[in-house]
Amino acid sequence: MLHTVNKSSFERNSLQSCVNIIDDSSVILLIEDGVISATNNTQSSIVSDLASQGRVYALQGDLEARGISSKVADNIKVVDYAGFVDLVVEHGTPVSWV
Amino acid sequence: MSTKKFMYLNRKAPYGTVYALESLEVVLIAAAFEQDVSLAFIDDGVYQIVDGQKTDGIGMKNFSSTYRALGDYDINKLYVSKESLDERGLSEDDLMPLVYEDEDDDWAEKPSVFVVSNAELSKIMSDQDVCLSF
Amino acid sequence: MADILGAPVDEEGFLVNLTDWTKDIAVEMAKGDDIDLSDEHWEVIDFLREYYEEYQIAPAVRVLTKAIGKKMGKDKGNSKYLYSLFPYGPGKQGCRFAGLPKPTGCI
């Protein structure tokens, strides 16, 4: 299953809630302010395990808009909108964690 | 009209919500009233003045360049929380090098961004007449 | 919706799409206000467009006056001179001719 998170982990616990509940076959795509959690910071540990399994993605346009595309943490996969579509094709309609 | 000290507190990242842009517009409007205005960037608000923002990919207006005009509006005290930067793996080098031209010093360019500790920021805040949070 | 030379404008006569702007549109807008655009007008219009390009906002009158004075000299950097060119306000009228939105905070 595909899960999108659009809130910063410094603002809301959406990402933590998502990580707590999803199963082993699920992947997470960070979008909008959610991409803040894709960079190296004190909240990075929330997704570091999942990222090391290749299950965390971040949307390129949202990283660039915030000037943080050079700060993406290890193992997080950066995708563009076409990549977003590919994820939907592979995993089905996303669940939005708002 | 007596001059009051206004501080605008910015706590949200840009683009994901409308707070950052709204705050900036209010700041520019309020600048017409010639008050003593300062801005504070704490929490995710620090992302508002990160250098190198490019919004082509999300189809939104890149308003980061507008922060560079603040000096023209005599807004030249932008305080950034050191702790908020640290938590986010950011440093002063990641911020836009915002400056203003000092009319009283032959238009010399001077920095407008000041990275301060939360303790210092709290002192600056307690010195304000009005604090508006976005 | 009203238009000028085919480009849509809002109820106050400002261009809806900034990219529609041409010099002919500026001339046409000025004509509607009984103004023949001179080199002095164009100097200010060009300045406004450059300012917008750089900062993504139309400058407030105070900022415009100061900046023009710095760039073109004190004899032009004052509101008397700018209002003589743009009687409805260098911010409001000037920005409209320049194809920019109304300056932030301008009523």
XYZ file of C-alpha atoms in Angstrom:
339
model
C 0.000 0.000 0.000
C 1.112 3.583 -0.690
C 0.890 6.219 2.017
C 1.458 9.931 1.474
C 2.357 12.271 4.324
C 2.135 16.021 3.730
C 2.906 17.423 7.186
C 6.237 18.252 8.763
C 7.123 15.955 11.673
C 8.056 19.087 13.619
C 4.437 20.259 13.312
C 2.275 17.143 13.485
C 2.618 13.467 14.336
C 1.114 12.290 11.008
C 4.307 10.570 9.901
C 4.832 8.852 13.257
C 1.193 7.631 13.249
C 1.617 6.358 9.731
C 4.860 4.514 10.557
C 3.267 2.982 13.663
C 0.406 1.430 11.746
C 1.493 0.437 8.234
C 2.364 -3.158 7.318
C 5.589 -4.556 5.913
C 4.542 -4.186 2.288
C 3.688 -0.507 2.551
C 5.753 2.408 1.262
C 5.648 6.091 2.211
C 5.843 9.065 -0.122
C 6.642 12.388 1.543
C 5.007 15.359 -0.175
C 4.450 19.097 0.492
C 5.715 19.958 4.007
C 6.170 16.216 4.563
C 9.466 16.401 2.636
C 11.036 18.109 5.644
C 11.127 14.640 7.207
C 13.235 13.442 4.273
C 16.204 15.583 5.297
C 18.829 14.942 7.957
C 17.414 16.371 11.159
C 16.333 15.401 14.655
C 13.136 13.817 13.289
C 14.952 11.649 10.713
C 14.875 8.592 12.954
C 11.114 8.231 12.416
C 11.669 6.842 8.934
C 15.324 5.754 9.001
C 14.522 2.032 9.364
C 11.954 2.090 6.584
C 14.301 4.147 4.422
C 17.067 1.582 4.821
C 14.585 -0.968 3.419
C 14.027 1.324 0.402
C 10.436 2.101 1.374
C 10.540 5.892 1.733
C 10.193 8.320 -1.166
C 10.167 12.130 -1.322
C 8.757 14.370 -4.041
C 11.452 16.324 -5.864
C 9.426 19.486 -6.619
C 8.553 19.937 -2.957
C 12.190 19.473 -1.886
C 13.356 22.028 -4.468
C 10.676 24.548 -3.494
C 11.960 24.520 0.081
C 15.608 24.705 -0.971
C 16.459 21.400 0.728
C 17.049 18.978 -2.146
C 20.763 18.760 -1.269
C 19.978 17.682 2.299
C 18.052 14.476 1.699
C 18.920 11.708 4.162
C 20.558 8.453 3.045
C 18.356 5.792 1.470
C 15.444 8.102 0.780
C 14.433 7.896 -2.860
C 13.652 11.170 -4.614
C 10.917 10.964 -7.266
C 9.245 13.428 -9.637
C 5.535 13.450 -10.509
C 6.045 10.644 -13.032
C 7.621 8.627 -10.217
C 4.602 9.431 -8.046
C 2.363 8.006 -10.773
C 4.548 4.887 -10.990
C 4.134 4.379 -7.243
C 0.357 4.667 -7.567
C 0.377 2.170 -10.432
C 2.467 -0.275 -8.404
C 0.824 0.142 -4.976
C -2.666 1.449 -5.710
C -4.524 4.529 -4.577
C -2.592 6.248 -1.812
C -3.787 6.745 1.725
C -3.276 10.414 2.640
C -2.040 11.105 6.150
C -2.971 14.744 6.662
C 1.540 58.567 15.778
C 3.926 57.066 18.269
C 6.154 54.249 17.107
C 5.493 50.806 18.478
C 7.594 47.697 18.316
C 5.956 45.000 16.200
C 7.267 41.472 15.896
C 5.982 38.972 13.368
C 6.538 35.413 14.493
C 6.870 32.945 11.603
C 6.470 29.285 12.502
C 5.459 27.456 9.315
C 7.334 26.195 6.284
C 6.505 27.985 3.020
C 4.203 26.568 0.276
C 2.625 23.710 2.270
C 0.329 26.181 4.007
C -0.490 29.807 3.258
C 0.811 31.199 6.575
C 4.264 32.242 5.318
C 2.925 34.201 2.354
C 0.131 35.761 4.426
C 2.627 36.898 7.031
C 4.892 38.414 4.388
C 1.979 40.350 2.881
C 0.873 41.654 6.257
C 4.460 42.702 6.992
C 4.673 44.632 3.715
C 1.331 46.336 4.315
C 2.221 47.209 7.898
C 5.552 48.634 6.708
C 3.623 51.619 5.348
C 2.814 52.662 8.921
C 6.497 53.213 9.715
C 6.607 51.222 12.918
C 9.599 49.437 14.393
C 9.167 46.039 12.751
C 11.121 42.868 13.312
C 10.597 39.304 12.130
C 11.334 36.096 13.983
C 11.724 32.702 12.338
C 11.283 29.743 14.632
C 10.309 26.065 14.217
C 9.583 25.230 10.545
C 9.420 28.993 9.876
C 13.181 28.904 9.334
C 12.534 27.197 5.966
C 10.984 30.454 4.706
C 14.396 32.041 4.292
C 16.416 29.011 3.198
C 18.499 29.878 0.132
C 17.964 28.301 -3.285
C 14.189 27.786 -3.291
C 12.918 26.737 -6.728
C 9.191 26.366 -7.241
C 8.961 25.453 -10.956
C 8.238 21.862 -9.983
C 5.192 22.671 -7.850
C 3.739 25.462 -9.997
C 3.571 28.004 -7.187
C 4.922 31.551 -7.055
C 8.419 31.631 -5.563
C 8.021 34.402 -3.018
C 11.408 33.866 -1.414
C 12.854 36.711 -3.503
C 10.418 39.094 -1.811
C 12.324 38.697 1.485
C 15.229 40.438 -0.272
C 13.032 43.527 -0.704
C 12.379 43.860 3.039
C 15.434 46.079 3.427
C 13.816 48.615 1.057
C 10.869 48.677 3.465
C 13.188 49.434 6.408
C 12.666 45.961 7.822
C 16.140 44.854 8.733
C 15.862 42.817 11.907
C 15.229 39.181 11.040
C 15.899 36.938 14.020
C 16.354 33.217 13.431
C 16.238 30.641 16.210
C 19.559 28.794 16.466
C 17.859 25.819 18.125
C 15.271 25.574 15.333
C 18.042 25.587 12.718
C 20.051 22.951 14.635
C 17.074 20.597 15.006
C 16.558 20.731 11.252
C 20.173 20.118 10.299
C 20.435 23.672 8.985
C 22.957 26.429 9.658
C 23.262 30.133 8.941
C 25.047 29.218 5.679
C 21.830 27.633 4.406
C 19.927 30.919 4.727
C 19.591 33.672 2.136
C 22.226 36.347 2.786
C 19.655 39.109 3.341
C 21.011 42.641 3.660
C 19.784 46.213 3.792
C 21.356 49.504 2.769
C 21.929 51.863 5.662
C 20.798 55.312 4.514
C 22.622 56.948 7.429
C 25.905 55.245 6.565
C 26.308 56.116 2.870
C 24.076 53.183 1.805
C 26.511 50.625 3.187
C 25.164 47.079 2.918
C 24.581 45.486 6.288
C 23.222 42.075 7.266
C 19.554 41.794 8.281
C 19.645 38.180 9.479
C 20.622 37.445 13.050
C 20.841 33.882 14.316
C 20.040 33.989 18.034
C 19.391 31.486 20.803
C 15.853 30.905 22.013
C 16.817 32.605 25.272
C 17.918 35.725 23.375
C 14.809 35.578 21.222
C 12.588 35.392 24.253
C 14.245 38.536 25.594
C 13.711 40.338 22.276
C 10.065 39.206 22.268
C 9.400 40.482 25.768
C 10.634 43.871 24.604
C 7.890 44.163 21.927
C 4.621 46.054 22.132
C 2.883 43.641 19.769
C 3.730 40.090 18.685
C 1.777 38.553 15.815
C 2.143 34.833 15.205
C 1.740 33.115 11.837
C -14.587 40.621 -18.520
C -13.135 43.857 -19.874
C -10.006 43.674 -21.957
C -7.324 45.902 -23.431
C -6.100 44.869 -26.880
C -7.486 41.418 -26.122
C -5.778 41.046 -22.740
C -8.253 40.611 -19.861
C -8.174 43.191 -17.067
C -9.881 43.243 -13.657
C -12.498 45.740 -12.470
C -9.766 48.263 -11.645
C -8.057 47.888 -15.009
C -5.088 45.755 -13.872
C -3.955 42.956 -16.171
C -5.217 39.561 -15.055
C -2.277 37.709 -16.609
C 1.061 39.429 -16.090
C 2.510 37.685 -19.130
C -0.015 39.385 -21.430
C 1.804 42.708 -21.079
C 3.173 44.529 -24.130
C 4.265 48.130 -24.651
C 1.181 48.624 -26.816
C -1.017 47.661 -23.897
C 0.721 50.256 -21.707
C 0.197 52.904 -24.395
C -3.468 51.945 -24.707
C -4.025 52.035 -20.916
C -2.376 55.460 -20.739
C -4.513 56.723 -23.582
C -7.570 55.746 -21.546
C -6.258 58.020 -18.767
C -5.474 60.867 -21.231
C -1.734 60.376 -20.889
C 0.805 60.280 -23.726
C 3.643 58.097 -22.494
C 6.958 60.004 -22.607
C 10.514 58.730 -22.069
C 10.132 59.809 -18.447
C 7.077 57.589 -18.057
C 8.851 54.653 -19.661
C 11.825 55.108 -17.335
C 9.529 54.538 -14.362
C 7.531 51.751 -16.028
C 10.743 49.905 -16.905
C 11.967 50.381 -13.367
C 8.728 48.947 -11.940
C 8.966 45.907 -14.189
C 12.594 45.309 -13.233
C 11.709 45.631 -9.556
C 8.908 43.117 -9.928
C 11.140 40.721 -11.855
C 13.704 40.818 -9.065
C 11.500 40.822 -5.963
C 8.140 39.441 -7.152
C 6.261 42.419 -5.707
C 5.229 45.839 -6.902
C 7.000 48.344 -4.636
C 5.104 50.637 -2.271
C 5.225 54.311 -3.294
C 7.663 55.141 -0.503
C 10.012 52.387 -1.655
C 9.633 53.349 -5.301
C 10.411 57.013 -4.577
C 13.520 56.128 -2.608
C 14.749 53.641 -5.202
C 14.162 55.989 -8.145
C 16.024 58.733 -6.281
C 18.955 56.440 -5.733
C 19.041 55.292 -9.335
C 18.060 58.445 -11.240
C 18.856 61.295 -8.891
C 17.048 63.379 -6.284
C 15.219 65.501 -8.890
C 13.290 62.383 -9.903
C 13.187 60.620 -6.557
C 10.391 62.691 -5.074
C 6.650 62.283 -5.044
C 5.993 65.612 -6.764
C 7.868 64.479 -9.880
C 6.348 60.974 -9.832
C 2.807 62.279 -9.328
C 3.319 64.722 -12.209
C 3.891 61.676 -14.424
C 1.219 59.488 -12.839
C -1.486 61.738 -11.385
C -3.454 58.747 -10.019
C -0.408 57.626 -8.079
C 2.934 56.249 -9.266
C 2.205 53.005 -7.433
C -1.331 52.378 -8.581
C -1.305 53.944 -12.044
C 2.348 53.203 -12.797
C 1.992 49.549 -11.848
C -1.159 49.238 -13.933
C 0.613 50.582 -17.030
C 3.563 48.302 -16.261
C 1.251 45.272 -16.239
C 1.912 44.522 -12.566
C -0.576 43.771 -9.814
C -1.636 46.595 -7.508
C 1.149 47.226 -4.952
C 0.649 45.245 -1.745
C -1.086 47.479 0.781
C -2.263 49.967 -1.822
C -5.950 50.769 -1.427
